[in-house]
Amino acid sequence: MMFVTRIHWRIFSLLALLMTSAGCLGASSEAIDLQGKPIDPLQASHGKVVVLVFVRTDCPVSSRYAPTIEALSKRYAQNAEFWLVDPDKTEQASAVKKYLADYSYSLPALRDPEHVLVTRSQVKITPEAAVFDPHGKLVYHGRIDDWYADFGRARPAPTTHELSDAIRDTIAGRTPQVSSAQAVGCYISDLD
């Protein structure tokens, strides 16, 4: 009996080591692009600041932020790589493509059905953003700004701009003054 247990333990240890080195465990950042190919946006951004913006096609707050997200991506395009991420496990690529067209997005989009990026970014709401420094360290996660005081209750205009501030600080090599801010929107379903 002891012999079987040792063999099983060694096999388990070897499998865990192989899975970790293959990226199956640990800090993998892969999602799926709209053509169905796995992609790691942190690696694909070639040392730039990475901004992941989590949106859902059925979330009205996400939809209202489309012009703001697009404008931020253009403002910081030289130093930051923006990605839209749809965390809905059941959303099809065709629906995400339609959403991008309907809201005039020019950003690359990913699907995150396994919540790999959701977990790494510590997000729970859409729209919510995560900013990673050029080394892949999460430096900010949370709302885009304070336009929404509560779900269904928007201000005439935002008074704070947490995402823009975090991007600007990170590009300048500074730690953002705010590392997280509570987002308002639609909860990401099926979180572990």
PDB file of C-alpha atoms in Angstrom:
ATOM      1  CA  MET A   1       0.000   0.000   0.000  1.00  0.00           C
ATOM      2  CA  MET A   2       2.845   2.437   0.879  1.00  0.00           C
ATOM      3  CA  PHE A   3       4.494   1.668  -2.509  1.00  0.00           C
ATOM      4  CA  VAL A   4       1.339   2.578  -4.450  1.00  0.00           C
ATOM      5  CA  THR A   5       0.977   5.819  -2.494  1.00  0.00           C
ATOM      6  CA  ARG A   6       4.583   6.852  -3.254  1.00  0.00           C
ATOM      7  CA  ILE A   7       4.136   6.103  -6.953  1.00  0.00           C
ATOM      8  CA  HIS A   8       0.899   8.092  -7.078  1.00  0.00           C
ATOM      9  CA  TRP A   9       2.522  11.005  -5.250  1.00  0.00           C
ATOM     10  CA  ARG A  10       5.473  11.031  -7.671  1.00  0.00           C
ATOM     11  CA  ILE A  11       3.146  10.905 -10.681  1.00  0.00           C
ATOM     12  CA  PHE A  12       1.045  13.729  -9.244  1.00  0.00           C
ATOM     13  CA  SER A  13       4.169  15.822  -8.550  1.00  0.00           C
ATOM     14  CA  LEU A  14       5.484  15.232 -12.067  1.00  0.00           C
ATOM     15  CA  LEU A  15       2.135  16.158 -13.646  1.00  0.00           C
ATOM     16  CA  ALA A  16       1.920  19.332 -11.551  1.00  0.00           C
ATOM     17  CA  LEU A  17       5.442  20.304 -12.600  1.00  0.00           C
ATOM     18  CA  LEU A  18       4.654  19.697 -16.273  1.00  0.00           C
ATOM     19  CA  MET A  19       1.390  21.653 -16.088  1.00  0.00           C
ATOM     20  CA  THR A  20       3.104  24.591 -14.365  1.00  0.00           C
ATOM     21  CA  SER A  21       5.919  24.750 -16.908  1.00  0.00           C
ATOM     22  CA  ALA A  22       3.407  24.480 -19.757  1.00  0.00           C
ATOM     23  CA  GLY A  23       1.423  27.409 -18.353  1.00  0.00           C
ATOM     24  CA  CYS A  24      -1.607  25.355 -17.276  1.00  0.00           C
ATOM     25  CA  LEU A  25      -1.185  26.512 -13.687  1.00  0.00           C
ATOM     26  CA  GLY A  26       0.195  29.714 -12.269  1.00  0.00           C
ATOM     27  CA  ALA A  27       0.099  33.214 -13.738  1.00  0.00           C
ATOM     28  CA  SER A  28      -0.986  32.437 -17.292  1.00  0.00           C
ATOM     29  CA  SER A  29      -2.777  35.371 -18.884  1.00  0.00           C
ATOM     30  CA  GLU A  30      -4.274  33.711 -21.930  1.00  0.00           C
ATOM     31  CA  ALA A  31      -7.702  34.515 -23.235  1.00  0.00           C
ATOM     32  CA  ILE A  32      -9.191  33.868 -26.687  1.00  0.00           C
ATOM     33  CA  ASP A  33      -9.222  36.357 -29.544  1.00  0.00           C
ATOM     34  CA  LEU A  34     -12.295  36.654 -31.746  1.00  0.00           C
ATOM     35  CA  GLN A  35     -10.839  34.175 -34.233  1.00  0.00           C
ATOM     36  CA  GLY A  36     -10.614  31.537 -31.482  1.00  0.00           C
ATOM     37  CA  LYS A  37      -6.841  31.675 -30.942  1.00  0.00           C
ATOM     38  CA  PRO A  38      -5.357  31.814 -27.435  1.00  0.00           C
ATOM     39  CA  ILE A  39      -3.558  35.076 -26.703  1.00  0.00           C
ATOM     40  CA  ASP A  40      -1.786  36.562 -23.718  1.00  0.00           C
ATOM     41  CA  PRO A  41      -2.395  40.329 -23.917  1.00  0.00           C
ATOM     42  CA  LEU A  42       0.394  41.030 -21.423  1.00  0.00           C
ATOM     43  CA  GLN A  43       2.931  39.291 -23.675  1.00  0.00           C
ATOM     44  CA  ALA A  44       1.438  40.650 -26.904  1.00  0.00           C
ATOM     45  CA  SER A  45       1.820  44.253 -25.745  1.00  0.00           C
ATOM     46  CA  HIS A  46       5.621  44.261 -26.123  1.00  0.00           C
ATOM     47  CA  GLY A  47       6.598  45.984 -22.896  1.00  0.00           C
ATOM     48  CA  LYS A  48       3.931  48.695 -22.941  1.00  0.00           C
ATOM     49  CA  VAL A  49       1.524  49.481 -20.141  1.00  0.00           C
ATOM     50  CA  VAL A  50      -1.450  47.138 -20.593  1.00  0.00           C
ATOM     51  CA  VAL A  51      -5.033  48.237 -19.987  1.00  0.00           C
ATOM     52  CA  LEU A  52      -7.733  45.572 -19.912  1.00  0.00           C
ATOM     53  CA  VAL A  53     -11.274  46.931 -19.976  1.00  0.00           C
ATOM     54  CA  PHE A  54     -13.918  44.359 -19.069  1.00  0.00           C
ATOM     55  CA  VAL A  55     -17.281  44.885 -20.785  1.00  0.00           C
ATOM     56  CA  ARG A  56     -20.385  42.822 -21.462  1.00  0.00           C
ATOM     57  CA  THR A  57     -22.559  43.160 -24.526  1.00  0.00           C
ATOM     58  CA  ASP A  58     -25.715  43.100 -22.373  1.00  0.00           C
ATOM     59  CA  CYS A  59     -24.601  45.665 -19.784  1.00  0.00           C
ATOM     60  CA  PRO A  60     -26.018  49.148 -20.378  1.00  0.00           C
ATOM     61  CA  VAL A  61     -23.321  50.785 -18.238  1.00  0.00           C
ATOM     62  CA  SER A  62     -20.605  49.116 -20.352  1.00  0.00           C
ATOM     63  CA  SER A  63     -22.282  50.408 -23.489  1.00  0.00           C
ATOM     64  CA  ARG A  64     -22.486  53.994 -22.208  1.00  0.00           C
ATOM     65  CA  TYR A  65     -18.738  53.973 -21.540  1.00  0.00           C
ATOM     66  CA  ALA A  66     -17.802  53.027 -25.119  1.00  0.00           C
ATOM     67  CA  PRO A  67     -16.921  56.605 -26.236  1.00  0.00           C
ATOM     68  CA  THR A  68     -14.870  57.189 -23.063  1.00  0.00           C
ATOM     69  CA  ILE A  69     -12.956  53.922 -23.448  1.00  0.00           C
ATOM     70  CA  GLU A  70     -12.277  54.600 -27.122  1.00  0.00           C
ATOM     71  CA  ALA A  71     -11.063  58.154 -26.352  1.00  0.00           C
ATOM     72  CA  LEU A  72      -8.742  56.923 -23.584  1.00  0.00           C
ATOM     73  CA  SER A  73      -7.266  54.279 -25.885  1.00  0.00           C
ATOM     74  CA  LYS A  74      -6.491  56.943 -28.498  1.00  0.00           C
ATOM     75  CA  ARG A  75      -5.055  59.379 -25.933  1.00  0.00           C
ATOM     76  CA  TYR A  76      -2.601  56.822 -24.549  1.00  0.00           C
ATOM     77  CA  ALA A  77      -1.997  54.761 -27.722  1.00  0.00           C
ATOM     78  CA  GLN A  78       1.703  55.569 -27.888  1.00  0.00           C
ATOM     79  CA  ASN A  79       2.498  54.131 -24.460  1.00  0.00           C
ATOM     80  CA  ALA A  80      -0.368  51.819 -23.520  1.00  0.00           C
ATOM     81  CA  GLU A  81      -1.983  48.847 -25.194  1.00  0.00           C
ATOM     82  CA  PHE A  82      -5.750  48.622 -24.643  1.00  0.00           C
ATOM     83  CA  TRP A  83      -7.799  45.416 -24.879  1.00  0.00           C
ATOM     84  CA  LEU A  84     -11.523  44.958 -24.448  1.00  0.00           C
ATOM     85  CA  VAL A  85     -12.315  41.749 -22.586  1.00  0.00           C
ATOM     86  CA  ASP A  86     -15.718  40.037 -22.577  1.00  0.00           C
ATOM     87  CA  PRO A  87     -15.853  37.784 -19.485  1.00  0.00           C
ATOM     88  CA  ASP A  88     -19.221  36.171 -20.266  1.00  0.00           C
ATOM     89  CA  LYS A  89     -18.699  32.397 -20.427  1.00  0.00           C
ATOM     90  CA  THR A  90     -21.498  31.913 -22.971  1.00  0.00           C
ATOM     91  CA  GLU A  91     -20.919  34.910 -25.264  1.00  0.00           C
ATOM     92  CA  GLN A  92     -20.090  34.032 -28.863  1.00  0.00           C
ATOM     93  CA  ALA A  93     -17.383  35.816 -30.859  1.00  0.00           C
ATOM     94  CA  SER A  94     -19.997  36.936 -33.391  1.00  0.00           C
ATOM     95  CA  ALA A  95     -21.926  38.810 -30.673  1.00  0.00           C
ATOM     96  CA  VAL A  96     -18.737  40.519 -29.482  1.00  0.00           C
ATOM     97  CA  LYS A  97     -17.900  41.546 -33.075  1.00  0.00           C
ATOM     98  CA  LYS A  98     -21.388  43.014 -33.482  1.00  0.00           C
ATOM     99  CA  TYR A  99     -21.005  44.904 -30.184  1.00  0.00           C
ATOM    100  CA  LEU A 100     -17.671  46.348 -31.340  1.00  0.00           C
ATOM    101  CA  ALA A 101     -19.258  47.534 -34.591  1.00  0.00           C
ATOM    102  CA  ASP A 102     -22.404  48.882 -32.899  1.00  0.00           C
ATOM    103  CA  TYR A 103     -20.337  51.020 -30.495  1.00  0.00           C
ATOM    104  CA  SER A 104     -17.598  52.024 -32.986  1.00  0.00           C
ATOM    105  CA  TYR A 105     -14.740  50.350 -31.139  1.00  0.00           C
ATOM    106  CA  SER A 106     -11.357  50.097 -32.817  1.00  0.00           C
ATOM    107  CA  LEU A 107      -9.738  48.187 -29.936  1.00  0.00           C
ATOM    108  CA  PRO A 108      -8.748  44.544 -30.098  1.00  0.00           C
ATOM    109  CA  ALA A 109     -11.172  42.368 -28.168  1.00  0.00           C
ATOM    110  CA  LEU A 110     -10.804  39.102 -26.305  1.00  0.00           C
ATOM    111  CA  ARG A 111     -13.142  36.582 -24.766  1.00  0.00           C
ATOM    112  CA  ASP A 112     -12.293  35.294 -21.288  1.00  0.00           C
ATOM    113  CA  PRO A 113     -14.683  32.360 -20.748  1.00  0.00           C
ATOM    114  CA  GLU A 114     -12.355  30.682 -18.240  1.00  0.00           C
ATOM    115  CA  HIS A 115     -11.929  33.949 -16.286  1.00  0.00           C
ATOM    116  CA  VAL A 116      -8.139  33.796 -16.489  1.00  0.00           C
ATOM    117  CA  LEU A 117      -7.904  37.565 -17.025  1.00  0.00           C
ATOM    118  CA  VAL A 118     -10.801  38.263 -14.637  1.00  0.00           C
ATOM    119  CA  THR A 119      -8.895  36.496 -11.859  1.00  0.00           C
ATOM    120  CA  ARG A 120      -5.541  38.083 -12.684  1.00  0.00           C
ATOM    121  CA  SER A 121      -7.163  41.544 -12.869  1.00  0.00           C
ATOM    122  CA  GLN A 122      -9.249  41.112  -9.687  1.00  0.00           C
ATOM    123  CA  VAL A 123     -12.368  42.479 -11.395  1.00  0.00           C
ATOM    124  CA  LYS A 124     -15.976  41.654 -10.534  1.00  0.00           C
ATOM    125  CA  ILE A 125     -18.044  44.205 -12.497  1.00  0.00           C
ATOM    126  CA  THR A 126     -18.420  45.425 -16.059  1.00  0.00           C
ATOM    127  CA  PRO A 127     -17.279  47.955 -16.990  1.00  0.00           C
ATOM    128  CA  GLU A 128     -14.153  47.645 -14.907  1.00  0.00           C
ATOM    129  CA  ALA A 129     -10.528  48.149 -15.902  1.00  0.00           C
ATOM    130  CA  ALA A 130      -7.145  46.772 -14.922  1.00  0.00           C
ATOM    131  CA  VAL A 131      -3.802  48.459 -15.541  1.00  0.00           C
ATOM    132  CA  PHE A 132      -0.589  46.436 -15.664  1.00  0.00           C
ATOM    133  CA  ASP A 133       2.867  47.994 -15.708  1.00  0.00           C
ATOM    134  CA  PRO A 134       5.309  47.006 -18.501  1.00  0.00           C
ATOM    135  CA  HIS A 135       6.525  44.090 -16.329  1.00  0.00           C
ATOM    136  CA  GLY A 136       3.025  42.608 -15.998  1.00  0.00           C
ATOM    137  CA  LYS A 137       2.356  43.766 -12.431  1.00  0.00           C
ATOM    138  CA  LEU A 138      -1.241  44.760 -11.660  1.00  0.00           C
ATOM    139  CA  VAL A 139      -1.107  48.376 -10.434  1.00  0.00           C
ATOM    140  CA  TYR A 140      -4.773  49.392 -10.658  1.00  0.00           C
ATOM    141  CA  HIS A 141      -8.166  47.737 -10.947  1.00  0.00           C
ATOM    142  CA  GLY A 142     -11.570  49.313 -10.692  1.00  0.00           C
ATOM    143  CA  ARG A 143     -13.874  51.863 -12.212  1.00  0.00           C
ATOM    144  CA  ILE A 144     -13.094  54.046 -15.181  1.00  0.00           C
ATOM    145  CA  ASP A 145     -14.305  57.149 -13.353  1.00  0.00           C
ATOM    146  CA  ASP A 146     -17.105  58.151 -10.987  1.00  0.00           C
ATOM    147  CA  TRP A 147     -19.699  58.946 -13.662  1.00  0.00           C
ATOM    148  CA  TYR A 148     -22.014  56.357 -12.068  1.00  0.00           C
ATOM    149  CA  ALA A 149     -22.810  56.921  -8.394  1.00  0.00           C
ATOM    150  CA  ASP A 150     -24.891  53.724  -8.346  1.00  0.00           C
ATOM    151  CA  PHE A 151     -26.455  51.390 -10.895  1.00  0.00           C
ATOM    152  CA  GLY A 152     -28.982  53.434 -12.870  1.00  0.00           C
ATOM    153  CA  ARG A 153     -27.866  56.708 -11.266  1.00  0.00           C
ATOM    154  CA  ALA A 154     -25.352  58.672 -13.325  1.00  0.00           C
ATOM    155  CA  ARG A 155     -23.905  62.103 -12.634  1.00  0.00           C
ATOM    156  CA  PRO A 156     -24.057  64.732 -15.397  1.00  0.00           C
ATOM    157  CA  ALA A 157     -20.267  64.275 -15.756  1.00  0.00           C
ATOM    158  CA  PRO A 158     -17.548  62.417 -13.866  1.00  0.00           C
ATOM    159  CA  THR A 159     -15.647  64.280 -11.160  1.00  0.00           C
ATOM    160  CA  THR A 160     -12.780  61.771 -10.798  1.00  0.00           C
ATOM    161  CA  HIS A 161     -10.857  59.875 -13.489  1.00  0.00           C
ATOM    162  CA  GLU A 162      -9.206  56.917 -11.759  1.00  0.00           C
ATOM    163  CA  LEU A 163      -8.375  54.918 -14.902  1.00  0.00           C
ATOM    164  CA  SER A 164      -6.804  57.849 -16.754  1.00  0.00           C
ATOM    165  CA  ASP A 165      -4.848  58.830 -13.636  1.00  0.00           C
ATOM    166  CA  ALA A 166      -3.577  55.255 -13.175  1.00  0.00           C
ATOM    167  CA  ILE A 167      -2.486  54.990 -16.816  1.00  0.00           C
ATOM    168  CA  ARG A 168      -0.721  58.361 -16.710  1.00  0.00           C
ATOM    169  CA  ASP A 169       1.107  57.490 -13.462  1.00  0.00           C
ATOM    170  CA  THR A 170       2.126  54.053 -14.732  1.00  0.00           C
ATOM    171  CA  ILE A 171       3.458  55.433 -18.027  1.00  0.00           C
ATOM    172  CA  ALA A 172       5.499  57.949 -16.003  1.00  0.00           C
ATOM    173  CA  GLY A 173       6.950  55.104 -13.909  1.00  0.00           C
ATOM    174  CA  ARG A 174       5.030  56.067 -10.774  1.00  0.00           C
ATOM    175  CA  THR A 175       2.786  53.866  -8.665  1.00  0.00           C
ATOM    176  CA  PRO A 176      -0.804  55.081  -9.090  1.00  0.00           C
ATOM    177  CA  GLN A 177      -2.079  56.979  -6.058  1.00  0.00           C
ATOM    178  CA  VAL A 178      -5.248  54.871  -6.155  1.00  0.00           C
ATOM    179  CA  SER A 179      -4.738  51.121  -6.644  1.00  0.00           C
ATOM    180  CA  SER A 180      -8.433  50.166  -6.716  1.00  0.00           C
ATOM    181  CA  ALA A 181     -11.816  51.858  -6.863  1.00  0.00           C
ATOM    182  CA  GLN A 182     -15.251  50.256  -6.612  1.00  0.00           C
ATOM    183  CA  ALA A 183     -16.885  49.957 -10.032  1.00  0.00           C
ATOM    184  CA  VAL A 184     -20.593  50.349 -10.755  1.00  0.00           C
ATOM    185  CA  GLY A 185     -22.225  48.217 -13.414  1.00  0.00           C
ATOM    186  CA  CYS A 186     -23.146  44.603 -14.092  1.00  0.00           C
ATOM    187  CA  TYR A 187     -21.679  41.769 -12.039  1.00  0.00           C
ATOM    188  CA  ILE A 188     -19.574  39.208 -13.848  1.00  0.00           C
ATOM    189  CA  SER A 189     -21.483  35.944 -13.555  1.00  0.00           C
ATOM    190  CA  ASP A 190     -20.049  32.595 -12.497  1.00  0.00           C
ATOM    191  CA  LEU A 191     -17.144  33.998 -10.495  1.00  0.00           C
ATOM    192  CA  ASP A 192     -15.389  31.376  -8.397  1.00  0.00           C
TER     193      ASP A 192
END
